[in-house]
Short mmCIF file of C-alpha atoms and ligand atoms in Angstrom, two decimals:
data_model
loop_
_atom_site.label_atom_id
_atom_site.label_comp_id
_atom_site.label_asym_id
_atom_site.label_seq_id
_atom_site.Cartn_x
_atom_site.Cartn_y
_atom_site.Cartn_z
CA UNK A 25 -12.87 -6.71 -20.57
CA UNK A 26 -9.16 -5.31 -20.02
CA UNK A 27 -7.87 -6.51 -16.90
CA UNK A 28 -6.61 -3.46 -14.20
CA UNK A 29 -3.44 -3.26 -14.32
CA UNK A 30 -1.57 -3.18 -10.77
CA UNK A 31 1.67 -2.01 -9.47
CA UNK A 32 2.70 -3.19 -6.24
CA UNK A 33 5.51 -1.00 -4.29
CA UNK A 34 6.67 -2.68 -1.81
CA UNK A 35 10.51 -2.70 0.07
CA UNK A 36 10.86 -5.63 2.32
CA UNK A 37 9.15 -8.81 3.24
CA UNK A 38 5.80 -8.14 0.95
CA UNK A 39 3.66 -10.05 2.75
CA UNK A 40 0.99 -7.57 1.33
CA UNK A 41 1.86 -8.03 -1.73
CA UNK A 42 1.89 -12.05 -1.90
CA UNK A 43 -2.25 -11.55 0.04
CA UNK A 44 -2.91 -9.46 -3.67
CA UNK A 45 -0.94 -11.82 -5.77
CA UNK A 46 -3.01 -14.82 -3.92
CA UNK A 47 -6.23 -12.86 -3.96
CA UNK A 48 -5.96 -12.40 -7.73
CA UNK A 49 -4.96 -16.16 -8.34
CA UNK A 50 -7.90 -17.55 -6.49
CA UNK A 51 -10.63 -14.96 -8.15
CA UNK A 52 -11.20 -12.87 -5.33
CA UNK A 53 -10.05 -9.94 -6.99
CA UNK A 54 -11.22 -10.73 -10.14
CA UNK A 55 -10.95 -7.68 -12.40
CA UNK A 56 -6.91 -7.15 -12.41
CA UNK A 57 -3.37 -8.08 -12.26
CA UNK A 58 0.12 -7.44 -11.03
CA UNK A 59 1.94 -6.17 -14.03
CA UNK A 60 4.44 -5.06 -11.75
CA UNK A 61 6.33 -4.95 -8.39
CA UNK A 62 8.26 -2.17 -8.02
CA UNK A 63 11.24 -2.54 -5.10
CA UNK A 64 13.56 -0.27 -3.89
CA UNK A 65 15.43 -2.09 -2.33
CA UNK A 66 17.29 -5.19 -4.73
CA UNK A 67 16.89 -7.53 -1.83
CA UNK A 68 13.45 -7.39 -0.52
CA UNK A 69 12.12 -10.35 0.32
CA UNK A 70 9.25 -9.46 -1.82
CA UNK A 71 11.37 -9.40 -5.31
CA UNK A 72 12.68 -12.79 -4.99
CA UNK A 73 8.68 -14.52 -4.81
CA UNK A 74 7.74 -11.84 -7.55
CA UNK A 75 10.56 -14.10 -9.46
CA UNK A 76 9.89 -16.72 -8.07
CA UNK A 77 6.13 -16.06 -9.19
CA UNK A 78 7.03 -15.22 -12.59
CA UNK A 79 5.95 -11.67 -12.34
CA UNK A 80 7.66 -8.47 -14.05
CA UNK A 81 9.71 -6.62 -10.92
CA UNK A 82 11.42 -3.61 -10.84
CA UNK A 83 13.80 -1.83 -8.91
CA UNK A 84 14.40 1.15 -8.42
CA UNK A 85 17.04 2.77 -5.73
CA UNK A 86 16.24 5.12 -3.27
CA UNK A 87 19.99 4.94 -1.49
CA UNK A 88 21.97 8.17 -2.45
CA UNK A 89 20.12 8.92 -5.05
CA UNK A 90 17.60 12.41 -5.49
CA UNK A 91 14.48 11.84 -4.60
CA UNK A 92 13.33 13.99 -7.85
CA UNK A 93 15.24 10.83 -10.13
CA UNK A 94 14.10 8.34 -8.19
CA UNK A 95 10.76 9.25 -8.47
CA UNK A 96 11.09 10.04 -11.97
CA UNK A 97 11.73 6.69 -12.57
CA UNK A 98 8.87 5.19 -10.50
CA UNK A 99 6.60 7.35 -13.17
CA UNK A 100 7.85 6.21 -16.04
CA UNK A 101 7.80 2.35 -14.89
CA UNK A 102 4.62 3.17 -13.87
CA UNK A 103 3.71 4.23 -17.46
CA UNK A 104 5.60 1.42 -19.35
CA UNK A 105 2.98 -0.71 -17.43
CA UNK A 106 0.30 1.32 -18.33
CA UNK A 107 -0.71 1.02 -14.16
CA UNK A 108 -3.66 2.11 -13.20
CA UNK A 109 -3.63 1.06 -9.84
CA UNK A 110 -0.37 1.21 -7.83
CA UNK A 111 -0.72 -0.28 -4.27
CA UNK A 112 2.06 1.06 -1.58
CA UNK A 113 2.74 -2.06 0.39
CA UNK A 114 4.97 -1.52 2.77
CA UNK A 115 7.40 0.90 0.50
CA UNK A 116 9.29 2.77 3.11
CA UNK A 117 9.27 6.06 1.24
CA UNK A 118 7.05 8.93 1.65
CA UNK A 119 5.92 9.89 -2.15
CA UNK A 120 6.34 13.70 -3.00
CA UNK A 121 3.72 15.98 -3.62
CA UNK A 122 4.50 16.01 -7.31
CA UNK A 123 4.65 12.36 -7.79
CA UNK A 124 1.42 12.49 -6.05
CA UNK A 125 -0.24 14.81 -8.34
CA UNK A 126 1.14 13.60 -11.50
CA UNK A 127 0.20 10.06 -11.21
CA UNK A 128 -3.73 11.53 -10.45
CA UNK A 129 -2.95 13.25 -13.86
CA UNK A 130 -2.45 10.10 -15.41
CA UNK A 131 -5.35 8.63 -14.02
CA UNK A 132 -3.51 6.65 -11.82
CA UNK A 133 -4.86 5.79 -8.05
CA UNK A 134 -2.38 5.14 -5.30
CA UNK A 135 -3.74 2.85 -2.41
CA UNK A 136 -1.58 2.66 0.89
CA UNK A 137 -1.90 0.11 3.69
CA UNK A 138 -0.98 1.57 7.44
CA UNK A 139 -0.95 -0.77 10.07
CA UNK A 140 -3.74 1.48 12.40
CA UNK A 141 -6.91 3.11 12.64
CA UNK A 142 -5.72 6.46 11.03
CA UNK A 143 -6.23 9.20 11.71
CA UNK A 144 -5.12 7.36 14.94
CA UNK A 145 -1.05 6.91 14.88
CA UNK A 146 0.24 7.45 11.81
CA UNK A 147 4.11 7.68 11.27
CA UNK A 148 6.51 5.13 10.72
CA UNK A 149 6.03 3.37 14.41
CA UNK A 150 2.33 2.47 14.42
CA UNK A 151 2.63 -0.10 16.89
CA UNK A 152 4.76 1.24 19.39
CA UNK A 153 2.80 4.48 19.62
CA UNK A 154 -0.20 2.09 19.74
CA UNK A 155 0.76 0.49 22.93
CA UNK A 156 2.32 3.18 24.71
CA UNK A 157 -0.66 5.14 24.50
CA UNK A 158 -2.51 2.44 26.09
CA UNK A 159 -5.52 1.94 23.80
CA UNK A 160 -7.36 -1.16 23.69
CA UNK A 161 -8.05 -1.32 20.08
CA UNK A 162 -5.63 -0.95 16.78
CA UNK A 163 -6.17 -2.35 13.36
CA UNK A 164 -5.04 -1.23 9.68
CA UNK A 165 -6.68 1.34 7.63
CA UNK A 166 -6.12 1.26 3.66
CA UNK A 167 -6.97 4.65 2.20
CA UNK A 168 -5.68 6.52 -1.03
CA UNK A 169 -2.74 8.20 -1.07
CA UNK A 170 -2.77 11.92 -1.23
CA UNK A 171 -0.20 15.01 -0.62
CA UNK A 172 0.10 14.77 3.37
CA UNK A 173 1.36 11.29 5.02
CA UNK A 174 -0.83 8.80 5.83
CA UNK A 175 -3.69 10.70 5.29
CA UNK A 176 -6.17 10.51 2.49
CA UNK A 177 -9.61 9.23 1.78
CA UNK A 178 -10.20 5.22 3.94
CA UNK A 179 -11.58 3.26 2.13
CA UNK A 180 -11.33 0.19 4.50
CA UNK A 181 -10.35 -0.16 8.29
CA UNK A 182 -10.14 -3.56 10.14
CA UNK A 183 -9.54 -3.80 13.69
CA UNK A 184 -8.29 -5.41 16.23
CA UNK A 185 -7.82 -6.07 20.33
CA UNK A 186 -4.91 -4.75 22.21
CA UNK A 187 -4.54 -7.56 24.79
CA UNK A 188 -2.39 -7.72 27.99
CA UNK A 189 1.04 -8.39 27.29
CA UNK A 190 0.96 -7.54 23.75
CA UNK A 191 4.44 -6.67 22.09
CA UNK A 192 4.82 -4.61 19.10
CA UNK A 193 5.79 -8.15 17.39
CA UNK A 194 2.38 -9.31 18.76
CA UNK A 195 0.25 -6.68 17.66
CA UNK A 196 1.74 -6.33 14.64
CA UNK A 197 1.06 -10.23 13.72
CA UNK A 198 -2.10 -9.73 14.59
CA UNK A 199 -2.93 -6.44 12.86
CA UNK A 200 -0.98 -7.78 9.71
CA UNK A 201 -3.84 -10.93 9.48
CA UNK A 202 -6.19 -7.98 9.01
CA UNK A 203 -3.79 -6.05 6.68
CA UNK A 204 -3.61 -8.96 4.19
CA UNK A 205 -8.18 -9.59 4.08
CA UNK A 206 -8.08 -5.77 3.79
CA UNK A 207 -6.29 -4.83 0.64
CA UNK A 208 -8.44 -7.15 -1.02
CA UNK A 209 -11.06 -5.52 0.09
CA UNK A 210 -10.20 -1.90 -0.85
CA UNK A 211 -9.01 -2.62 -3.90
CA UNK A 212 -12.32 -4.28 -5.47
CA UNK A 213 -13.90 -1.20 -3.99
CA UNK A 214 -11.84 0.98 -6.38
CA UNK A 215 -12.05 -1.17 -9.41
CA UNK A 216 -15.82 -1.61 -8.59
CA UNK A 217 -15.25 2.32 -9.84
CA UNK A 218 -18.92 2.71 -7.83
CA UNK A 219 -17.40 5.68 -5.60
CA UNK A 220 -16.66 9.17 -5.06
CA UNK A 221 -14.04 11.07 -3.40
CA UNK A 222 -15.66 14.11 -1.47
CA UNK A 223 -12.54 16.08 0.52
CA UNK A 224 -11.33 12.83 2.82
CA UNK A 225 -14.22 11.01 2.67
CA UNK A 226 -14.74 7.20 0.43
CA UNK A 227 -17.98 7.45 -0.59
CA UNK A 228 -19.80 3.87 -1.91
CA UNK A 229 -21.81 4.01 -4.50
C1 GRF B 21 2.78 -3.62 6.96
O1 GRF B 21 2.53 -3.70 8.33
C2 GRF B 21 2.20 -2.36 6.39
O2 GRF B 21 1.03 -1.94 7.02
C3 GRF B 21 3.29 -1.36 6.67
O3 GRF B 21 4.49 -2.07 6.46
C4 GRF B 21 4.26 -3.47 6.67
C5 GRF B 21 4.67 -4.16 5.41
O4 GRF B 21 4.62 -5.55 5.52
N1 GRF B 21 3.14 -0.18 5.84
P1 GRF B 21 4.79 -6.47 4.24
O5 GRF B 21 6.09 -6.04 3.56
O6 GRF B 21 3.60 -6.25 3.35
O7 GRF B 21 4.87 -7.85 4.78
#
């Protein structure tokens, strides 16, 4: 059987991105494989272990550059990888509408990985929010990406305690633990391909 192919967006550290790498080496996701990370930023973290890995990168600038270009370019790298599955790990762009809706034209399903119980604080300071609204519980929710920001169907949420004293450094260790067991997760439930989407809600099976 053809292994998924998997495209990994990522623009910084990619610790994400190294938990799917190591999840595919050891057999826990056993059905796919990075083809390729795509960066937009040349010195993320990330891109030097995808070389250092000896997996295909990419990059692709988002600095003064149109967004329409940009994104034209994440398509068609996209496409030269025939990528069926392209997993936003920590890729600190919002994806258009239109890149949105082509890629579902192309069959192509876009995971993301927020670091919170979404609906619950979504937005680019997850943590922060967390804490100053004084909630004793976080997490990370992955969920598939659709037109509106941090928003579509979950497909997995883990969670975790807000102690006393937490900073947004110690939450976000914590929550990022969760983060890396719950890609894996979500993305065997999508190449399982035993689901259906019904308005925002992952169905199983
Ligand atoms: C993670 O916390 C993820 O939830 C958020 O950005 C962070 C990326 O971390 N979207 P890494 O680059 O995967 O280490």
């Amino acid at each position: 059987m053809n292994k998924a192919a998997i495209g990994v967006l990522i623009s910084g550290r990619g610790s994400n991105f190294v938990a799917i790498a190591d999840s595919i080496d050891a057999g826990r996701i056993p059905n796919a494989e990075i083809a390729v990370v795509i960066s937009n930023k040349e010195d993320a973290k990330g891109i030097q272990v995808a070389r250092q890995r000896g997996l295909q990168y990419a990059i692709s600038p988002t600095k003064d550059r149109k967004r329409e270009a940009q994104e034209r370019e994440v398509l068609s790298i996209l496409k030269a990888f025939r990528i069926s599955l392209a997993c936003l790990a920590g890729y600190m762009r919002i994806l258009s509408p239109a890149l949105v809706q082509e890629c579902r034209k192309l069959g192509i399903t876009i995971l993301n990985i927020h670091p919170s119980l979404l609906p619950l604080f979504p937005g680019e300071h997850a943590h922060r929010d967390v804490l100053a609204a004084g909630v004793k519980e976080s997490g990370c929710t992955v969920h598939i990406v659709d037109e509106e920001v941090d928003h579509g169907p979950i497909l997995v949420q883990r969670r975790v305690p807000v102690l006393p004293g937490d900073t947004e450094d110690l939450l976000a260790a914590r929550v990022l633990v969760q983060e890396h067991l719950a890609y894996t997760e979500a993305i065997n439930l999508v190449l399982s391909g035993d689901y259906k989407v019904d308005g925002r809600r992952f169905v199983k099976g």
